[in-house]
Amino acid sequence: MRATTVLNKLLALPGVRVVGVSTSAPDTVAVEVALRRRTLVCPVCGYATRARRDTRPVDSWWRHLDFGRWRLEIRARLRRIDCPTHGARTEGVPFARAGSRFTRDVENLVAFLATKMDKTAITRLVRVDWDTVGRICQRVVADGLDPNRLDGLVEIGVDEVSWKRQHHYLTLVADHRCGTIVWGTEGKDTAALDRFFADLGNQRTSQLSAISMDMGAAYAASARTHAGHATRCIDPFHAVAKVTEALDKVRRTEWNALRKLDPKAAKRFKGARWVLLKDPAHLSRGAPSHLAQTAPPRRHHLAGLQPQGGLPRDLRRRPRP
Ligand SMILES: [Zn+2]
């Protein structure tokens, strides 16, 4: 079987056929391809025509997935097109995104890895530099982002995430019904959420029925201004955090009081923290009775101490947006 036929099968690049192969450098295999289609396509808007402006005097090339220890380059002699919107452009190719020096396969791999490992590990594994990882992620996200992702939102959650020791923040909006992030921007103030409502528009905002958020004033102010009709709820994550905090405060007060009355019982009671915090469904059989029997002299004071089972199950388990 000819080398070009084998490479055609192995690479399976869409819309092209392999017409030549060479080892252009000690560690690089250069695979020459030709487009199957005769139509020229604008890489930006997809405008298609059979009229060519000219042919580029040099090959275009893209980095493909490594082939064993070999670096793989795809090369093609492309034509240029006169797009009514974007002017003179080199025609687009189906196996690479516009303006990229990498094939879609490489970019998809890097974007996937970016969700699983740190950037430094990616640069070593894929042999690309730090900034390239960021640019690839931008292209993949822009290409794969669903333009209708803000349609049909009814129950949403808004929260911030931070990085670099809380020096930088992102505001993220999640669709509670499908459990996915649908929007994000830099910052964590009222203006950040204002930008979401600007993108959402009045018509889609009017369809919102509930917005969950933290207990800060910033997001609440924006939600009040733009979606006053929607119910504002405390984000389950923050509600559970507050209940846990209050529960622990009562537990510590009781423990300190018990130490004076009955040191032995206080010692047993000290270990009750995890019994209180744990989901009752996951407690061992004896744990609740252990808690009840721990401090008989002050049992009436323990009335305020309810394990988190006192919270609705849905609230305890609902994921953070
Ligand atoms: Zn165009």
mmCIF file of C-alpha atoms and ligand atoms in Angstrom:
data_model
loop_
_atom_site.group_PDB
_atom_site.id
_atom_site.type_symbol
_atom_site.label_atom_id
_atom_site.label_comp_id
_atom_site.label_asym_id
_atom_site.label_seq_id
_atom_site.Cartn_x
_atom_site.Cartn_y
_atom_site.Cartn_z
ATOM 1 C CA MET A 1 0.000 0.000 0.000
ATOM 2 C CA ARG A 2 1.310 3.452 -0.858
ATOM 3 C CA ALA A 3 2.384 5.781 1.962
ATOM 4 C CA THR A 4 -0.157 8.439 0.926
ATOM 5 C CA THR A 5 -3.002 5.890 1.044
ATOM 6 C CA VAL A 6 -1.935 4.729 4.505
ATOM 7 C CA LEU A 7 -1.740 8.311 5.761
ATOM 8 C CA ASN A 8 -5.160 9.080 4.265
ATOM 9 C CA LYS A 9 -6.619 6.284 6.372
ATOM 10 C CA LEU A 10 -4.611 7.040 9.518
ATOM 11 C CA LEU A 11 -5.127 10.796 9.615
ATOM 12 C CA ALA A 12 -8.737 10.806 8.338
ATOM 13 C CA LEU A 13 -8.647 14.579 7.950
ATOM 14 C CA PRO A 14 -12.006 15.894 6.704
ATOM 15 C CA GLY A 15 -12.270 17.394 3.217
ATOM 16 C CA VAL A 16 -8.726 16.647 2.013
ATOM 17 C CA ARG A 17 -6.668 13.878 0.458
ATOM 18 C CA VAL A 18 -3.006 13.196 1.100
ATOM 19 C CA VAL A 19 -0.878 13.816 -1.985
ATOM 20 C CA GLY A 20 2.638 13.607 -0.602
ATOM 21 C CA VAL A 21 4.771 12.965 2.454
ATOM 22 C CA SER A 22 8.314 13.874 3.420
ATOM 23 C CA THR A 23 10.570 14.234 6.448
ATOM 24 C CA SER A 24 11.226 17.940 6.186
ATOM 25 C CA ALA A 25 13.286 18.124 9.388
ATOM 26 C CA PRO A 26 14.997 15.525 11.626
ATOM 27 C CA ASP A 27 11.953 15.283 13.922
ATOM 28 C CA THR A 28 9.135 16.328 11.566
ATOM 29 C CA VAL A 29 6.941 14.517 9.059
ATOM 30 C CA ALA A 30 5.341 16.875 6.528
ATOM 31 C CA VAL A 31 2.119 15.588 4.979
ATOM 32 C CA GLU A 32 1.023 17.411 1.858
ATOM 33 C CA VAL A 33 -2.752 17.522 1.306
ATOM 34 C CA ALA A 34 -5.133 18.914 -1.333
ATOM 35 C CA LEU A 35 -8.697 20.089 -0.768
ATOM 36 C CA ARG A 36 -11.370 17.845 -2.291
ATOM 37 C CA ARG A 37 -13.784 20.712 -2.947
ATOM 38 C CA ARG A 38 -13.435 23.186 -5.787
ATOM 39 C CA THR A 39 -15.505 25.846 -4.033
ATOM 40 C CA LEU A 40 -13.588 28.469 -2.058
ATOM 41 C CA VAL A 41 -14.927 29.330 1.404
ATOM 42 C CA CYS A 42 -14.270 32.449 3.500
ATOM 43 C CA PRO A 43 -12.745 31.212 6.802
ATOM 44 C CA VAL A 44 -14.588 33.885 8.805
ATOM 45 C CA CYS A 45 -18.164 33.968 7.496
ATOM 46 C CA GLY A 46 -18.434 30.860 5.350
ATOM 47 C CA TYR A 47 -19.169 32.797 2.130
ATOM 48 C CA ALA A 48 -18.627 30.342 -0.735
ATOM 49 C CA THR A 49 -17.704 31.000 -4.360
ATOM 50 C CA ARG A 50 -15.959 29.312 -7.265
ATOM 51 C CA ALA A 51 -14.131 32.512 -8.188
ATOM 52 C CA ARG A 52 -10.557 32.613 -6.967
ATOM 53 C CA ARG A 53 -8.547 35.787 -6.498
ATOM 54 C CA ASP A 54 -5.194 33.997 -6.840
ATOM 55 C CA THR A 55 -3.141 31.206 -5.288
ATOM 56 C CA ARG A 56 -0.776 31.776 -2.386
ATOM 57 C CA PRO A 57 2.837 31.556 -3.534
ATOM 58 C CA VAL A 58 3.795 29.466 -0.482
ATOM 59 C CA ASP A 59 2.321 26.499 1.382
ATOM 60 C CA SER A 60 0.102 27.000 4.420
ATOM 61 C CA TRP A 61 0.851 24.617 7.289
ATOM 62 C CA TRP A 62 -0.723 23.380 10.535
ATOM 63 C CA ARG A 63 0.573 21.340 13.441
ATOM 64 C CA HIS A 64 -1.293 18.038 13.807
ATOM 65 C CA LEU A 65 -1.272 15.437 16.609
ATOM 66 C CA ASP A 66 2.194 13.948 17.108
ATOM 67 C CA PHE A 67 2.880 10.681 15.315
ATOM 68 C CA GLY A 68 4.884 8.644 17.802
ATOM 69 C CA ARG A 69 8.067 10.633 18.373
ATOM 70 C CA TRP A 70 7.491 12.558 15.146
ATOM 71 C CA ARG A 71 6.038 16.020 14.968
ATOM 72 C CA LEU A 72 3.388 16.063 12.238
ATOM 73 C CA GLU A 73 2.789 18.996 9.926
ATOM 74 C CA ILE A 74 -0.044 19.273 7.421
ATOM 75 C CA ARG A 75 0.813 21.355 4.369
ATOM 76 C CA ALA A 76 -1.415 22.663 1.584
ATOM 77 C CA ARG A 77 -1.188 25.168 -1.239
ATOM 78 C CA LEU A 78 -4.306 27.319 -0.762
ATOM 79 C CA ARG A 79 -6.128 29.809 -2.953
ATOM 80 C CA ARG A 80 -7.284 33.276 -1.995
ATOM 81 C CA ILE A 81 -10.841 34.523 -2.092
ATOM 82 C CA ASP A 82 -12.494 37.936 -2.391
ATOM 83 C CA CYS A 83 -15.131 37.906 0.342
ATOM 84 C CA PRO A 84 -17.720 40.718 -0.022
ATOM 85 C CA THR A 85 -17.563 41.225 3.761
ATOM 86 C CA HIS A 86 -13.956 40.463 4.703
ATOM 87 C CA GLY A 87 -12.043 41.306 1.521
ATOM 88 C CA ALA A 88 -9.068 39.249 0.345
ATOM 89 C CA ARG A 89 -8.634 36.128 2.487
ATOM 90 C CA THR A 90 -6.893 32.792 2.225
ATOM 91 C CA GLU A 91 -9.603 30.151 1.817
ATOM 92 C CA GLY A 92 -10.724 28.226 4.889
ATOM 93 C CA VAL A 93 -9.980 24.529 5.436
ATOM 94 C CA PRO A 94 -12.356 22.060 7.126
ATOM 95 C CA PHE A 95 -9.713 20.525 9.415
ATOM 96 C CA ALA A 96 -8.556 23.764 11.125
ATOM 97 C CA ARG A 97 -10.186 26.826 12.655
ATOM 98 C CA ALA A 98 -9.737 30.249 11.088
ATOM 99 C CA GLY A 99 -6.432 31.896 11.993
ATOM 100 C CA SER A 100 -5.034 28.808 13.708
ATOM 101 C CA ARG A 101 -1.705 27.059 13.118
ATOM 102 C CA PHE A 102 -3.133 23.862 14.636
ATOM 103 C CA THR A 103 -5.606 21.315 13.334
ATOM 104 C CA ARG A 104 -8.963 20.963 15.100
ATOM 105 C CA ASP A 105 -7.812 17.640 16.575
ATOM 106 C CA VAL A 106 -4.872 19.312 18.350
ATOM 107 C CA GLU A 107 -6.989 22.217 19.567
ATOM 108 C CA ASN A 108 -9.756 19.934 20.839
ATOM 109 C CA LEU A 109 -7.168 17.863 22.709
ATOM 110 C CA VAL A 110 -5.590 20.942 24.337
ATOM 111 C CA ALA A 111 -9.001 22.344 25.334
ATOM 112 C CA PHE A 112 -9.975 18.997 26.868
ATOM 113 C CA LEU A 113 -6.691 18.777 28.770
ATOM 114 C CA ALA A 114 -7.203 22.337 30.051
ATOM 115 C CA THR A 115 -10.250 21.082 31.961
ATOM 116 C CA LYS A 116 -8.269 18.215 33.498
ATOM 117 C CA MET A 117 -4.748 19.427 34.296
ATOM 118 C CA ASP A 118 -2.698 22.558 34.887
ATOM 119 C CA LYS A 119 -1.321 24.652 32.061
ATOM 120 C CA THR A 120 2.326 23.788 32.682
ATOM 121 C CA ALA A 121 1.600 20.064 32.306
ATOM 122 C CA ILE A 122 -0.191 20.741 29.000
ATOM 123 C CA THR A 123 2.732 22.764 27.618
ATOM 124 C CA ARG A 124 5.094 19.844 28.316
ATOM 125 C CA LEU A 125 2.772 17.113 27.098
ATOM 126 C CA VAL A 126 1.667 18.775 23.850
ATOM 127 C CA ARG A 127 4.849 20.832 23.332
ATOM 128 C CA VAL A 128 3.142 24.206 22.959
ATOM 129 C CA ASP A 129 3.869 27.406 24.853
ATOM 130 C CA TRP A 130 1.862 28.850 27.728
ATOM 131 C CA ASP A 131 0.109 31.619 25.739
ATOM 132 C CA THR A 132 -0.808 29.216 22.946
ATOM 133 C CA VAL A 133 -2.856 27.107 25.377
ATOM 134 C CA GLY A 134 -4.934 30.189 26.234
ATOM 135 C CA ARG A 135 -5.453 31.181 22.598
ATOM 136 C CA ILE A 136 -6.481 27.630 21.671
ATOM 137 C CA CYS A 137 -9.018 27.522 24.516
ATOM 138 C CA GLN A 138 -10.479 30.837 23.335
ATOM 139 C CA ARG A 139 -10.908 29.530 19.777
ATOM 140 C CA VAL A 140 -12.444 26.216 20.871
ATOM 141 C CA VAL A 141 -14.897 27.902 23.247
ATOM 142 C CA ALA A 142 -15.892 30.526 20.656
ATOM 143 C CA ASP A 143 -16.420 27.767 18.096
ATOM 144 C CA GLY A 144 -18.381 25.446 20.379
ATOM 145 C CA LEU A 145 -20.432 27.986 22.327
ATOM 146 C CA ASP A 146 -24.153 27.452 21.812
ATOM 147 C CA PRO A 147 -25.586 30.791 20.596
ATOM 148 C CA ASN A 148 -28.977 29.816 22.051
ATOM 149 C CA ARG A 149 -27.664 28.976 25.523
ATOM 150 C CA LEU A 150 -29.510 31.936 27.091
ATOM 151 C CA ASP A 151 -32.872 30.935 25.604
ATOM 152 C CA GLY A 152 -35.547 29.472 27.863
ATOM 153 C CA LEU A 153 -33.863 30.250 31.205
ATOM 154 C CA VAL A 154 -36.334 30.011 34.107
ATOM 155 C CA GLU A 155 -34.377 29.217 37.285
ATOM 156 C CA ILE A 156 -30.817 30.464 37.410
ATOM 157 C CA GLY A 157 -28.040 30.689 39.974
ATOM 158 C CA VAL A 158 -25.297 33.312 40.141
ATOM 159 C CA ASP A 159 -22.066 33.049 42.095
ATOM 160 C CA GLU A 160 -18.437 34.092 41.951
ATOM 161 C CA VAL A 161 -15.276 32.014 41.682
ATOM 162 C CA SER A 162 -11.794 33.303 42.440
ATOM 163 C CA TRP A 163 -8.256 32.448 41.501
ATOM 164 C CA LYS A 164 -4.774 33.676 42.441
ATOM 165 C CA ARG A 165 -5.636 33.792 46.152
ATOM 166 C CA GLN A 166 -8.831 35.738 45.628
ATOM 167 C CA HIS A 167 -7.167 38.530 43.652
ATOM 168 C CA HIS A 168 -9.242 37.789 40.544
ATOM 169 C CA TYR A 169 -12.916 36.927 40.293
ATOM 170 C CA LEU A 170 -15.369 35.628 37.725
ATOM 171 C CA THR A 171 -19.137 35.890 37.952
ATOM 172 C CA LEU A 172 -20.819 32.747 36.633
ATOM 173 C CA VAL A 173 -24.483 32.152 35.859
ATOM 174 C CA ALA A 174 -25.864 28.608 35.874
ATOM 175 C CA ASP A 175 -29.081 27.191 34.481
ATOM 176 C CA HIS A 176 -30.498 25.206 37.424
ATOM 177 C CA ARG A 177 -32.741 23.115 35.194
ATOM 178 C CA CYS A 178 -29.915 21.600 33.177
ATOM 179 C CA GLY A 179 -27.142 22.157 35.730
ATOM 180 C CA THR A 180 -24.715 23.884 33.369
ATOM 181 C CA ILE A 181 -22.879 27.202 33.346
ATOM 182 C CA VAL A 182 -24.384 29.397 30.618
ATOM 183 C CA TRP A 183 -22.640 32.726 31.081
ATOM 184 C CA GLY A 184 -19.570 34.273 32.720
ATOM 185 C CA THR A 185 -17.653 37.531 33.020
ATOM 186 C CA GLU A 186 -14.815 39.080 34.995
ATOM 187 C CA GLY A 187 -15.601 40.733 38.334
ATOM 188 C CA LYS A 188 -18.050 40.022 41.141
ATOM 189 C CA ASP A 189 -19.908 43.299 41.549
ATOM 190 C CA THR A 190 -23.318 44.626 40.541
ATOM 191 C CA ALA A 191 -21.971 45.734 37.154
ATOM 192 C CA ALA A 192 -20.894 42.150 36.389
ATOM 193 C CA LEU A 193 -24.436 40.813 36.775
ATOM 194 C CA ASP A 194 -25.798 43.893 34.975
ATOM 195 C CA ARG A 195 -23.834 42.730 31.927
ATOM 196 C CA PHE A 196 -25.578 39.352 32.091
ATOM 197 C CA PHE A 197 -29.008 40.983 32.063
ATOM 198 C CA ALA A 198 -27.906 43.215 29.159
ATOM 199 C CA ASP A 199 -26.976 40.087 27.175
ATOM 200 C CA LEU A 200 -30.167 38.321 28.232
ATOM 201 C CA GLY A 201 -32.437 41.160 27.095
ATOM 202 C CA ASN A 202 -35.839 42.198 28.430
ATOM 203 C CA GLN A 203 -37.883 39.466 26.792
ATOM 204 C CA ARG A 204 -35.813 36.551 28.136
ATOM 205 C CA THR A 205 -35.398 38.277 31.529
ATOM 206 C CA SER A 206 -39.182 38.424 31.886
ATOM 207 C CA GLN A 207 -39.271 34.597 31.707
ATOM 208 C CA LEU A 208 -37.063 34.169 34.792
ATOM 209 C CA SER A 209 -38.939 32.898 37.832
ATOM 210 C CA ALA A 210 -36.159 32.449 40.427
ATOM 211 C CA ILE A 211 -32.549 33.530 40.929
ATOM 212 C CA SER A 212 -30.347 31.953 43.588
ATOM 213 C CA MET A 213 -27.348 33.909 44.869
ATOM 214 C CA ASP A 214 -25.099 34.502 47.861
ATOM 215 C CA MET A 215 -26.142 36.788 50.697
ATOM 216 C CA GLY A 216 -24.090 39.776 49.515
ATOM 217 C CA ALA A 217 -25.657 43.032 48.338
ATOM 218 C CA ALA A 218 -24.050 43.244 44.873
ATOM 219 C CA TYR A 219 -25.920 40.534 42.962
ATOM 220 C CA ALA A 220 -29.158 41.238 44.848
ATOM 221 C CA ALA A 221 -29.052 44.884 43.719
ATOM 222 C CA SER A 222 -28.667 43.904 40.081
ATOM 223 C CA ALA A 223 -31.394 41.239 40.278
ATOM 224 C CA ARG A 224 -33.739 43.715 41.980
ATOM 225 C CA THR A 225 -33.166 46.297 39.227
ATOM 226 C CA HIS A 226 -33.430 44.028 36.195
ATOM 227 C CA ALA A 227 -35.594 41.125 37.349
ATOM 228 C CA GLY A 228 -37.653 42.437 40.250
ATOM 229 C CA HIS A 229 -40.444 39.984 39.391
ATOM 230 C CA ALA A 230 -38.223 36.911 39.933
ATOM 231 C CA THR A 231 -37.924 35.285 43.361
ATOM 232 C CA ARG A 232 -34.493 35.867 44.882
ATOM 233 C CA CYS A 233 -33.298 32.817 46.814
ATOM 234 C CA ILE A 234 -30.283 32.226 49.012
ATOM 235 C CA ASP A 235 -27.884 29.940 47.237
ATOM 236 C CA PRO A 236 -28.108 26.484 48.931
ATOM 237 C CA PHE A 237 -24.329 26.422 49.348
ATOM 238 C CA HIS A 238 -24.381 29.607 51.426
ATOM 239 C CA ALA A 239 -27.534 28.585 53.330
ATOM 240 C CA VAL A 240 -25.926 25.293 54.365
ATOM 241 C CA ALA A 241 -22.704 27.120 55.303
ATOM 242 C CA LYS A 242 -24.641 29.470 57.602
ATOM 243 C CA VAL A 243 -26.591 26.616 59.224
ATOM 244 C CA THR A 244 -23.358 24.676 59.740
ATOM 245 C CA GLU A 245 -21.716 27.722 61.302
ATOM 246 C CA ALA A 246 -24.658 28.270 63.702
ATOM 247 C CA LEU A 247 -24.802 24.576 64.570
ATOM 248 C CA ASP A 248 -21.122 24.512 65.439
ATOM 249 C CA LYS A 249 -21.446 27.632 67.570
ATOM 250 C CA VAL A 250 -24.220 26.033 69.664
ATOM 251 C CA ARG A 251 -22.238 22.788 69.911
ATOM 252 C CA ARG A 252 -19.155 24.586 71.211
ATOM 253 C CA THR A 253 -21.200 26.545 73.779
ATOM 254 C CA GLU A 254 -22.830 23.337 75.022
ATOM 255 C CA TRP A 255 -19.513 21.529 75.165
ATOM 256 C CA ASN A 256 -17.925 24.292 77.253
ATOM 257 C CA ALA A 257 -20.872 24.277 79.665
ATOM 258 C CA LEU A 258 -20.812 20.481 79.887
ATOM 259 C CA ARG A 259 -17.108 20.418 80.750
ATOM 260 C CA LYS A 260 -17.923 22.057 84.083
ATOM 261 C CA LEU A 261 -20.898 19.797 84.852
ATOM 262 C CA ASP A 262 -19.697 16.415 83.641
ATOM 263 C CA PRO A 263 -16.148 16.233 82.186
ATOM 264 C CA LYS A 264 -16.561 12.593 81.090
ATOM 265 C CA ALA A 265 -19.740 13.329 79.142
ATOM 266 C CA ALA A 266 -18.075 16.433 77.685
ATOM 267 C CA LYS A 267 -15.248 14.268 76.381
ATOM 268 C CA ARG A 268 -17.717 11.989 74.582
ATOM 269 C CA PHE A 269 -19.717 14.960 73.329
ATOM 270 C CA LYS A 270 -16.609 16.584 71.813
ATOM 271 C CA GLY A 271 -16.637 14.001 69.057
ATOM 272 C CA ALA A 272 -20.246 14.767 68.138
ATOM 273 C CA ARG A 273 -19.311 17.377 65.543
ATOM 274 C CA TRP A 274 -19.309 14.998 62.575
ATOM 275 C CA VAL A 275 -22.498 13.295 63.751
ATOM 276 C CA LEU A 276 -24.196 16.681 63.570
ATOM 277 C CA LEU A 277 -22.734 17.655 60.211
ATOM 278 C CA LYS A 278 -23.199 14.376 58.419
ATOM 279 C CA ASP A 279 -26.222 13.558 56.263
ATOM 280 C CA PRO A 280 -28.441 11.394 58.567
ATOM 281 C CA ALA A 281 -28.858 8.884 55.749
ATOM 282 C CA HIS A 282 -25.120 8.206 55.927
ATOM 283 C CA LEU A 283 -24.845 7.895 59.717
ATOM 284 C CA SER A 284 -24.087 4.579 61.346
ATOM 285 C CA ARG A 285 -27.063 3.075 63.212
ATOM 286 C CA GLY A 286 -25.915 4.024 66.697
ATOM 287 C CA ALA A 287 -24.805 7.573 65.940
ATOM 288 C CA PRO A 288 -28.083 9.506 66.562
ATOM 289 C CA SER A 289 -28.733 7.700 69.859
ATOM 290 C CA HIS A 290 -25.106 8.282 70.831
ATOM 291 C CA LEU A 291 -25.734 12.012 70.424
ATOM 292 C CA ALA A 292 -28.965 11.878 72.450
ATOM 293 C CA GLN A 293 -27.347 9.949 75.295
ATOM 294 C CA THR A 294 -24.176 11.954 75.389
ATOM 295 C CA ALA A 295 -25.212 14.668 77.794
ATOM 296 C CA PRO A 296 -28.246 13.689 79.892
ATOM 297 C CA PRO A 297 -27.871 16.538 82.435
ATOM 298 C CA ARG A 298 -28.280 19.189 79.755
ATOM 299 C CA ARG A 299 -30.415 17.323 77.287
ATOM 300 C CA HIS A 300 -33.027 20.078 77.284
ATOM 301 C CA HIS A 301 -30.349 22.505 76.083
ATOM 302 C CA LEU A 302 -29.613 20.271 73.142
ATOM 303 C CA ALA A 303 -33.019 20.950 71.665
ATOM 304 C CA GLY A 304 -31.377 23.510 69.383
ATOM 305 C CA LEU A 305 -28.874 20.961 68.204
ATOM 306 C CA GLN A 306 -30.407 19.230 65.219
ATOM 307 C CA PRO A 307 -28.204 17.394 62.781
ATOM 308 C CA GLN A 308 -28.283 18.794 59.253
ATOM 309 C CA GLY A 309 -31.087 16.356 58.689
ATOM 310 C CA GLY A 310 -33.216 19.296 59.879
ATOM 311 C CA LEU A 311 -32.541 20.913 56.512
ATOM 312 C CA PRO A 312 -34.663 19.863 53.548
ATOM 313 C CA ARG A 313 -32.897 17.062 51.682
ATOM 314 C CA ASP A 314 -33.055 19.009 48.430
ATOM 315 C CA LEU A 315 -31.292 21.961 50.055
ATOM 316 C CA ARG A 316 -28.527 19.815 51.489
ATOM 317 C CA ARG A 317 -27.765 18.136 48.202
ATOM 318 C CA ARG A 318 -28.290 20.845 45.645
ATOM 319 C CA PRO A 319 -24.992 21.628 43.892
ATOM 320 C CA ARG A 320 -23.406 25.039 44.016
ATOM 321 C CA PRO A 321 -24.026 27.034 40.808
HETATM 322 ZN ZN ZN B 1 -16.156 36.512 4.845
#
